[in-house]
JSON list of C-alpha atoms in Angstrom, two decimals:
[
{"chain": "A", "resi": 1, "resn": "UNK", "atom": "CA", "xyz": [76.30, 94.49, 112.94]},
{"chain": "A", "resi": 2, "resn": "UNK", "atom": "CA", "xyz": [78.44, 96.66, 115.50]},
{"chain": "A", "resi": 3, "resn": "UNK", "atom": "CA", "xyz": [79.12, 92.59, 117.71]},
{"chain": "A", "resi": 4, "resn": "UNK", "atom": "CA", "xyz": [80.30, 91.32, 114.32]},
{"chain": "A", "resi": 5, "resn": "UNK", "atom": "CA", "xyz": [82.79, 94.41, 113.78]},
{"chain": "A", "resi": 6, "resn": "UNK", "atom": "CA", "xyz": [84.03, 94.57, 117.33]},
{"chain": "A", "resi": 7, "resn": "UNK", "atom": "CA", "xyz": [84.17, 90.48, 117.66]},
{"chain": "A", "resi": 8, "resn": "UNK", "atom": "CA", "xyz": [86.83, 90.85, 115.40]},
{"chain": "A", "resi": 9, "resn": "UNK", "atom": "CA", "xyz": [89.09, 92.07, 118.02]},
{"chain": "A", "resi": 10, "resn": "UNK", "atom": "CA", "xyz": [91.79, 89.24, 117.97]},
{"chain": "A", "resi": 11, "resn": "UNK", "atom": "CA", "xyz": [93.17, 90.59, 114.37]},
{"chain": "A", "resi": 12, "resn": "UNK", "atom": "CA", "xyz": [96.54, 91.92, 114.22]},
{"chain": "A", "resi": 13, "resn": "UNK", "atom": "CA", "xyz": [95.49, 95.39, 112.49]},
{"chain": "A", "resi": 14, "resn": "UNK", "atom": "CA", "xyz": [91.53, 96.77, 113.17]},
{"chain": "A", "resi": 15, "resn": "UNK", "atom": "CA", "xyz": [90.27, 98.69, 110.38]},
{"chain": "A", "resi": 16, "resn": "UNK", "atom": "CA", "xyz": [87.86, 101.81, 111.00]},
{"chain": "A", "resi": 17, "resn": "UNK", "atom": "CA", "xyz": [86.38, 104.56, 108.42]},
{"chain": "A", "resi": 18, "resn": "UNK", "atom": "CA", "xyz": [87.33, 107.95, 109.02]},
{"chain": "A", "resi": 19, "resn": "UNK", "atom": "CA", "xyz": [85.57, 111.08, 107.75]},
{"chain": "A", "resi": 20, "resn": "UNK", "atom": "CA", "xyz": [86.97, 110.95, 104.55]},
{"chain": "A", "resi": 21, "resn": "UNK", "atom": "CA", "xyz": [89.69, 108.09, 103.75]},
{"chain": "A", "resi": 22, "resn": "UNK", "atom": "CA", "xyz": [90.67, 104.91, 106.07]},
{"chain": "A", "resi": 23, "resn": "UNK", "atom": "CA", "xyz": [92.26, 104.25, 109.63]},
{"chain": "A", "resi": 24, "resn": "UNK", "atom": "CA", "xyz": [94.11, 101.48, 110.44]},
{"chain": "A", "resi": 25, "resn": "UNK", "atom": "CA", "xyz": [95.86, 100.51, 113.34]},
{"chain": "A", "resi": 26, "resn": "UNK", "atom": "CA", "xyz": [98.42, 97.72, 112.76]},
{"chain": "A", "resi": 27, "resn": "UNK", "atom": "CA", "xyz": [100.51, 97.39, 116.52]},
{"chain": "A", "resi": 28, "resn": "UNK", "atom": "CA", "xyz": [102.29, 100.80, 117.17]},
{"chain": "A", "resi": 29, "resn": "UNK", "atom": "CA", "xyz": [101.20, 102.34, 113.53]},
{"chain": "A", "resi": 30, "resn": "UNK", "atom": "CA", "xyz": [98.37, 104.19, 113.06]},
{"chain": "A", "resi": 31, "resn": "UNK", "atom": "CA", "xyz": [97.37, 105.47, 109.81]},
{"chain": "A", "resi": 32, "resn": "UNK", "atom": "CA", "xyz": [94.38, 107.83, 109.56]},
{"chain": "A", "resi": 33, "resn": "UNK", "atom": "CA", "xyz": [92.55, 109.41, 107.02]},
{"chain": "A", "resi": 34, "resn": "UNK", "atom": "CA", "xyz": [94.14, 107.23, 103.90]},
{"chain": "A", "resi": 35, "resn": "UNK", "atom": "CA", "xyz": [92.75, 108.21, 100.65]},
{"chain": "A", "resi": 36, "resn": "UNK", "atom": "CA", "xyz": [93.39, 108.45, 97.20]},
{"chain": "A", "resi": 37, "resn": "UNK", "atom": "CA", "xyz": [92.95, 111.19, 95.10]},
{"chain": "A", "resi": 38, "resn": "UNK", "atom": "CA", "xyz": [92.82, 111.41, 90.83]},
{"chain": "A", "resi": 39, "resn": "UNK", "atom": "CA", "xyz": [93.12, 115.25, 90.29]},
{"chain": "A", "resi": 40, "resn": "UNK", "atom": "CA", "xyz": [92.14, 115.50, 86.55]},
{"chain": "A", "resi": 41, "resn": "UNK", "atom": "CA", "xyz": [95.63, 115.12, 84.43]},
{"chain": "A", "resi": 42, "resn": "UNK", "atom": "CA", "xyz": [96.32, 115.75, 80.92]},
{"chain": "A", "resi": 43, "resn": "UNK", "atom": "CA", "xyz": [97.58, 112.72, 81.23]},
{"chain": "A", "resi": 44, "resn": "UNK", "atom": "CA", "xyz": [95.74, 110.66, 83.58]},
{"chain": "A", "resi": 45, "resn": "UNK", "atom": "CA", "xyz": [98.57, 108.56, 84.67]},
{"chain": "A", "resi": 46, "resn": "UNK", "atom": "CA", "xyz": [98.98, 109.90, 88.49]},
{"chain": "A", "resi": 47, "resn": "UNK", "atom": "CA", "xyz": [97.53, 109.56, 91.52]},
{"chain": "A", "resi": 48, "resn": "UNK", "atom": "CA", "xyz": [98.13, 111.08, 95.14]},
{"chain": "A", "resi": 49, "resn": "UNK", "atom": "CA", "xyz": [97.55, 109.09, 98.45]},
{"chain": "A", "resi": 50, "resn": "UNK", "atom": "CA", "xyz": [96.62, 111.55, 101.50]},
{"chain": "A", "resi": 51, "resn": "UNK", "atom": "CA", "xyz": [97.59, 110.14, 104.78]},
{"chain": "A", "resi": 52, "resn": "UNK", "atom": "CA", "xyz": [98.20, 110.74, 108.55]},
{"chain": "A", "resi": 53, "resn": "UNK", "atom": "CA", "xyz": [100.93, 108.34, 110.22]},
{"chain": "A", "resi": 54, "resn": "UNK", "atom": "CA", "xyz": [101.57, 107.70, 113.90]},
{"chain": "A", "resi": 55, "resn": "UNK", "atom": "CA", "xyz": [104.24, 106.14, 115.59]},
{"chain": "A", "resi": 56, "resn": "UNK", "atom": "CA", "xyz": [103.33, 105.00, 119.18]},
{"chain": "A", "resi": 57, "resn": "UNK", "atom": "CA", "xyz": [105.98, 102.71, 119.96]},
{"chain": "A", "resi": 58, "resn": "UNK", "atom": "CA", "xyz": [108.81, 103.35, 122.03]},
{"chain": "A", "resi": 59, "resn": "UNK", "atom": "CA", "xyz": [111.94, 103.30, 119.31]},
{"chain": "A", "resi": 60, "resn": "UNK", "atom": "CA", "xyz": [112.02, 105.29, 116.42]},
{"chain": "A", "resi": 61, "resn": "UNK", "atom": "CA", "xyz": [110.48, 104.02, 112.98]},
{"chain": "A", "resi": 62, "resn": "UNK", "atom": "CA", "xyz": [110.60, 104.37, 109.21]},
{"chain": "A", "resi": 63, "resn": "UNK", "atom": "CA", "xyz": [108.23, 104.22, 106.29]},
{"chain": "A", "resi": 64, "resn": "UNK", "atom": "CA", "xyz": [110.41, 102.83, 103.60]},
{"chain": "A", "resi": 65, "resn": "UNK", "atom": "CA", "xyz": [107.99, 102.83, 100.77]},
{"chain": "A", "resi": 66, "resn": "UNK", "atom": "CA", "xyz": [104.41, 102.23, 99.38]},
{"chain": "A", "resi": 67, "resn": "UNK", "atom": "CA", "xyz": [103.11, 99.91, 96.83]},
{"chain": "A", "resi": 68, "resn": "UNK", "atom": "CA", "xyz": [99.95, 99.30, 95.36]},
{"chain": "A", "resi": 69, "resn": "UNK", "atom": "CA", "xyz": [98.99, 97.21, 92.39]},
{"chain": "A", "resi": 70, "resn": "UNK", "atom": "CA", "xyz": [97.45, 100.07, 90.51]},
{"chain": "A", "resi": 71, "resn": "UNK", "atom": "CA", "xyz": [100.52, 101.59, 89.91]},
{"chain": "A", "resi": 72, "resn": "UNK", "atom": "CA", "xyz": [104.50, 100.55, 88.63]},
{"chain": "A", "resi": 73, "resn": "UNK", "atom": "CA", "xyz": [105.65, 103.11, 91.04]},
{"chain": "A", "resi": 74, "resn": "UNK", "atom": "CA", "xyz": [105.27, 105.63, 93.59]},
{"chain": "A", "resi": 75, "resn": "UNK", "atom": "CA", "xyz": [107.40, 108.71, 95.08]},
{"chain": "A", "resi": 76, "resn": "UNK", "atom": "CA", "xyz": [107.12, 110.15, 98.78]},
{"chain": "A", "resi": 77, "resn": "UNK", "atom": "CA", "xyz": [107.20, 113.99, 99.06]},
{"chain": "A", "resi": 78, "resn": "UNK", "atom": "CA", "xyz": [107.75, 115.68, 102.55]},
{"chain": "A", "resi": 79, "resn": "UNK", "atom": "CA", "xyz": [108.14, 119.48, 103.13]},
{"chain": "A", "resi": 80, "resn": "UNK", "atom": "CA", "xyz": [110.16, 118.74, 105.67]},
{"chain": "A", "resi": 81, "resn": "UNK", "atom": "CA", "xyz": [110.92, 122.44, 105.99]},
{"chain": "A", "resi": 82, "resn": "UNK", "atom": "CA", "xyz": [107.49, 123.48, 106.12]},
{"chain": "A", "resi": 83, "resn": "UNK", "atom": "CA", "xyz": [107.65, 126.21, 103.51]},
{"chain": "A", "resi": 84, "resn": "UNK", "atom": "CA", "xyz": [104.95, 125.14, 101.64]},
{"chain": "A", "resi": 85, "resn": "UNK", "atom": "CA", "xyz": [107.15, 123.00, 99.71]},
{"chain": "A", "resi": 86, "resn": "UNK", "atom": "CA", "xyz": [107.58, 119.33, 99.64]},
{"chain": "A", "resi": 87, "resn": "UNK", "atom": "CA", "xyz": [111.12, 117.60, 98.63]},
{"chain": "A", "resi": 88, "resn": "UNK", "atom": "CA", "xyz": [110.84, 114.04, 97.26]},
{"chain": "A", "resi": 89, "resn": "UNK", "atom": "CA", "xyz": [112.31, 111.69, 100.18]},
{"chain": "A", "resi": 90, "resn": "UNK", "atom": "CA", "xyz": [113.40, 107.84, 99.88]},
{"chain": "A", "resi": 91, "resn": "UNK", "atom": "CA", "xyz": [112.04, 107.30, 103.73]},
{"chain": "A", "resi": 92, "resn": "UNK", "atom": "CA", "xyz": [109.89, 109.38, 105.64]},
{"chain": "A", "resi": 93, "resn": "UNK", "atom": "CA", "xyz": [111.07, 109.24, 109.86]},
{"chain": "A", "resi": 94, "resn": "UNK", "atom": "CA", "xyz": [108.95, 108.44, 112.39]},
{"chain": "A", "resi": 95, "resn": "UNK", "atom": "CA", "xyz": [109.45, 110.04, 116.03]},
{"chain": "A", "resi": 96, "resn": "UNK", "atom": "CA", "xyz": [108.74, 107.58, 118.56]},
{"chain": "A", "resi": 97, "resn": "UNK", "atom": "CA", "xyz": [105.55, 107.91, 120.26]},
{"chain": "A", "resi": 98, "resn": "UNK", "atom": "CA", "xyz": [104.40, 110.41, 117.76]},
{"chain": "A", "resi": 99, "resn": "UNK", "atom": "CA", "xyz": [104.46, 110.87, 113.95]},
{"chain": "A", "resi": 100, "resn": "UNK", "atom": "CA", "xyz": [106.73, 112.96, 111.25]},
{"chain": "A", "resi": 101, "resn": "UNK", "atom": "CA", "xyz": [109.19, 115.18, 112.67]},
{"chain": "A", "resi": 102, "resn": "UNK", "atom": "CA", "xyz": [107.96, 118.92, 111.73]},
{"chain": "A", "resi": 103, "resn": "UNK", "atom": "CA", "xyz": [104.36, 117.88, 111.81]},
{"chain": "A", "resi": 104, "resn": "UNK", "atom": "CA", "xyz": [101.96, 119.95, 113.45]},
{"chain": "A", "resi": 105, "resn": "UNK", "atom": "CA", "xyz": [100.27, 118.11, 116.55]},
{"chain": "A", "resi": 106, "resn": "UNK", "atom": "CA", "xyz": [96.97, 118.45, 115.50]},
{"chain": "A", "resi": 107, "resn": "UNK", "atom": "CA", "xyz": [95.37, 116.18, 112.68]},
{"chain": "A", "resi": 108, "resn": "UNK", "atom": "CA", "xyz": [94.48, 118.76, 110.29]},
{"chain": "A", "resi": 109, "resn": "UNK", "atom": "CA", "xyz": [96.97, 117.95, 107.67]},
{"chain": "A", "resi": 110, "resn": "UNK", "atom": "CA", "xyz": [99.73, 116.28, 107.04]},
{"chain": "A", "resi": 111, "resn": "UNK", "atom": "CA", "xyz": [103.45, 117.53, 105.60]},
{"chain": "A", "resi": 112, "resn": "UNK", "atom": "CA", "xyz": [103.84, 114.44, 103.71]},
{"chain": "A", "resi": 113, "resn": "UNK", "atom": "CA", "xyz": [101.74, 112.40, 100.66]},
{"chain": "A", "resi": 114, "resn": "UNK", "atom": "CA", "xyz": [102.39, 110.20, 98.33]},
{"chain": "A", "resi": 115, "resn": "UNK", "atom": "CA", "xyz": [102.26, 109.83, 94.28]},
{"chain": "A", "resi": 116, "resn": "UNK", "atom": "CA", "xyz": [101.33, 106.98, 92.23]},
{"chain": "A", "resi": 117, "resn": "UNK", "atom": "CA", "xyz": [102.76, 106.79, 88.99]},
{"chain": "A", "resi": 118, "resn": "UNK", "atom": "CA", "xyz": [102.74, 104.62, 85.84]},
{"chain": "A", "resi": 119, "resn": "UNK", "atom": "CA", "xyz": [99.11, 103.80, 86.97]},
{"chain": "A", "resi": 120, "resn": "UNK", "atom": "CA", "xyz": [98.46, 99.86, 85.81]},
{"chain": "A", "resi": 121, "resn": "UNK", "atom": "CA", "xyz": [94.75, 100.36, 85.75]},
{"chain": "A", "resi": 122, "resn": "UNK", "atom": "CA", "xyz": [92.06, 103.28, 85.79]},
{"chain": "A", "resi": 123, "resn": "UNK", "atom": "CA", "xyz": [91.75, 104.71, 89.35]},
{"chain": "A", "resi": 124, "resn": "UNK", "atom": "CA", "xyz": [87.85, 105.81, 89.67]},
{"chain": "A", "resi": 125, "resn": "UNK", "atom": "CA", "xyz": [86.57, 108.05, 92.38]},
{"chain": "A", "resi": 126, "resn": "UNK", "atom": "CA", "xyz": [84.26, 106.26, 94.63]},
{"chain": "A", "resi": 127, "resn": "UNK", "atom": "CA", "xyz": [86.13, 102.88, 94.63]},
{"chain": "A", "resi": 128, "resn": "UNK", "atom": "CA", "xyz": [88.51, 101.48, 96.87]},
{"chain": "A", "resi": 129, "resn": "UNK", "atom": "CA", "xyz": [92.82, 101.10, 95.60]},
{"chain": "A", "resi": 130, "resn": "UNK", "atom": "CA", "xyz": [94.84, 98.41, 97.57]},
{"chain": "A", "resi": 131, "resn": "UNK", "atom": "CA", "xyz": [97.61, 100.57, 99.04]},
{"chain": "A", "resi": 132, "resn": "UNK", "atom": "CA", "xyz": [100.43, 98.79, 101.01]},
{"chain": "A", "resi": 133, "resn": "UNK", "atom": "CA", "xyz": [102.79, 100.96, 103.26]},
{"chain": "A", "resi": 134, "resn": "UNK", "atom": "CA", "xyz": [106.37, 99.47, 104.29]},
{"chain": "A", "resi": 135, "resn": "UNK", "atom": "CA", "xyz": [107.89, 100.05, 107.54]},
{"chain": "A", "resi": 136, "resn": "UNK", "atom": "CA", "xyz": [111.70, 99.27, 108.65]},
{"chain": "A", "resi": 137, "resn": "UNK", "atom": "CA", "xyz": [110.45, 98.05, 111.70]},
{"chain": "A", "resi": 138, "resn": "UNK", "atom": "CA", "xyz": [106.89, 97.13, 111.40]},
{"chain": "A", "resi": 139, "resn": "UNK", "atom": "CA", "xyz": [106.40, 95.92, 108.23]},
{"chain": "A", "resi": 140, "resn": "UNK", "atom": "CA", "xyz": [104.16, 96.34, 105.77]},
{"chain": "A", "resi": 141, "resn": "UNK", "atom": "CA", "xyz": [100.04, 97.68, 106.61]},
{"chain": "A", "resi": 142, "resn": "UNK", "atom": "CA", "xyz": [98.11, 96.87, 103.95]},
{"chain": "A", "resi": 143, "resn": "UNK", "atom": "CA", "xyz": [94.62, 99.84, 103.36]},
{"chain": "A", "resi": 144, "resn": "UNK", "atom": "CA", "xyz": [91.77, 99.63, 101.17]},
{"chain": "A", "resi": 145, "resn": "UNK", "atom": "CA", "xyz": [92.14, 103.74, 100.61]},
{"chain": "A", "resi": 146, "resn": "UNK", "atom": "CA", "xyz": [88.68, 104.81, 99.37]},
{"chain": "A", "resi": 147, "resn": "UNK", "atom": "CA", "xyz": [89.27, 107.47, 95.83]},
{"chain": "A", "resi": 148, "resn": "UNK", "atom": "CA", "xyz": [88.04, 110.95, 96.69]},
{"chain": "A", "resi": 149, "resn": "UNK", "atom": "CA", "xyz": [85.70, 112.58, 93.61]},
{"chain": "A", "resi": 150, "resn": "UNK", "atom": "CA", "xyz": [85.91, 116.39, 93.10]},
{"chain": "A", "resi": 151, "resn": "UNK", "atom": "CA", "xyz": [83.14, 117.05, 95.93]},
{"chain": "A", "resi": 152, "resn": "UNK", "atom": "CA", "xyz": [84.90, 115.02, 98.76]},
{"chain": "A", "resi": 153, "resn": "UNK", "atom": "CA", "xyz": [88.54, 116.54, 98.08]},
{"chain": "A", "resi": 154, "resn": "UNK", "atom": "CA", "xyz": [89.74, 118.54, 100.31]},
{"chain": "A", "resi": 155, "resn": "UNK", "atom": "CA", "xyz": [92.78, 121.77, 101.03]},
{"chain": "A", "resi": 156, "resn": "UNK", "atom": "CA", "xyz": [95.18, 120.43, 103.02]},
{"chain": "A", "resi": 157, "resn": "UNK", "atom": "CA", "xyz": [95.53, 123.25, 105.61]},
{"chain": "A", "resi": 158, "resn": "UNK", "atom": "CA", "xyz": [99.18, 124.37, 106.28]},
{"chain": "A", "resi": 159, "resn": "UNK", "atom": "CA", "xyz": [100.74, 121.08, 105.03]},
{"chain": "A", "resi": 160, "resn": "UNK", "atom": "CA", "xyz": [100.15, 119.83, 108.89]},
{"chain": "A", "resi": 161, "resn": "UNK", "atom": "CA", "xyz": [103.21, 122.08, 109.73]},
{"chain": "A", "resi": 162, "resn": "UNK", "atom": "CA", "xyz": [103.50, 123.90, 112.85]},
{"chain": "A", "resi": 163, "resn": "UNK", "atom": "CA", "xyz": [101.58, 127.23, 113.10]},
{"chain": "A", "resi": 164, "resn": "UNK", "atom": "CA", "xyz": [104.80, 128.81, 114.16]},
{"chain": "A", "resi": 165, "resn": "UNK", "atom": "CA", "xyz": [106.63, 131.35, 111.08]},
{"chain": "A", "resi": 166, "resn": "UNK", "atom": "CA", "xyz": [109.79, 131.80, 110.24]},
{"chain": "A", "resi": 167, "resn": "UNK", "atom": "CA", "xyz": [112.82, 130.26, 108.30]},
{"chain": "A", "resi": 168, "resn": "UNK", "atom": "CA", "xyz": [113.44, 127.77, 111.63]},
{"chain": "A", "resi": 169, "resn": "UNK", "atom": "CA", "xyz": [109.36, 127.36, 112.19]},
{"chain": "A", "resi": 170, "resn": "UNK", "atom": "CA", "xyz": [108.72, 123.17, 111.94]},
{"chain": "A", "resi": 171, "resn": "UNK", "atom": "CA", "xyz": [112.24, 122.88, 110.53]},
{"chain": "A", "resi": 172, "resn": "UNK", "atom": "CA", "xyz": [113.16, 119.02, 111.34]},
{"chain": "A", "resi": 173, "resn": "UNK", "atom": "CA", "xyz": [116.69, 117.78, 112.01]},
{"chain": "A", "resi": 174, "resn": "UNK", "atom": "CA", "xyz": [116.37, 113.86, 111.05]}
]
């Protein structure tokens, strides 16, 4: 099984599972730890995609949206300030050779998620939602993000903001 995966090499994007959602790694983006998560709703009609983006190319990028054809439309949050609270963005920056500006360094969270809205179709846990990210520069990445259930979610800790405090502490000036 592991020569079929790896003989696979001469795709554009290779696809790997993480410990809870999906990596891909399309050229210079990296996405890690895509999933989807359906926190019970009154009214059922939202869903939330988790995910951890890297930049490694040498110029500056931009996610400029994301699509998928569970949902009519989606809105991306960032707490760009790191206070615990995340604005509603139309593009979310991407530092070259790295990932959000703000965002801690380590992968144990992320500032930044996304919502699904006007969902087209029931989103069940343990199944797999089409979720296509747009970049300015890249393009779009298409992931199969696997739907958390209730046992798998998890706390984001600190919003992936920097473990520095204070009114200045992750602050990012994009």
């Amino acid at each position: 099984m592991a020569g079929l995966i790896s003989g696979c090499g001469d795709s554009p994007r290779d696809l790997q599972a993480g410990t809870l959602g999906t990596n891909v790694d399309a050229g210079p983006i990296l996405l890690r730890n895509v999933y989807v998560d359906v926190e019970p709703r009154p009214d059922g009609d939202q869903a939330t995609v988790r995910f951890t983006v890297f930049n490694e190319a040498s110029h500056p990028e931009e996610l400029t949206g994301v699509a998928s054809s569970h949902a009519k439309r989606f809105v991306m949050y960032w707490d760009r300030a790191c206070d615990g609270t995340a604005e509603e963005v139309a593009r979310l920056p991407l530092l070259s050779r790295g990932r959000v500006p703000g965002a801690d360094t380590t992968d144990t969270g992320s500032p930044y998620y996304v919502t699904l809205t006007d969902l087209t179709r029931p989103i069940r846990e343990g199944t797999t939602v089409p979720v296509t990210f747009s970049f300015a520069k890249a393009g779009e990445i298409q992931v199969d993000a696997l739907v958390v259930n209730e046992t798998q979610r998890v706390e984001i800790p600190g919003k992936g903001c920097r473990e520095e405090s204070g009114p200045t502490a992750g602050r990012a000036e994009w």
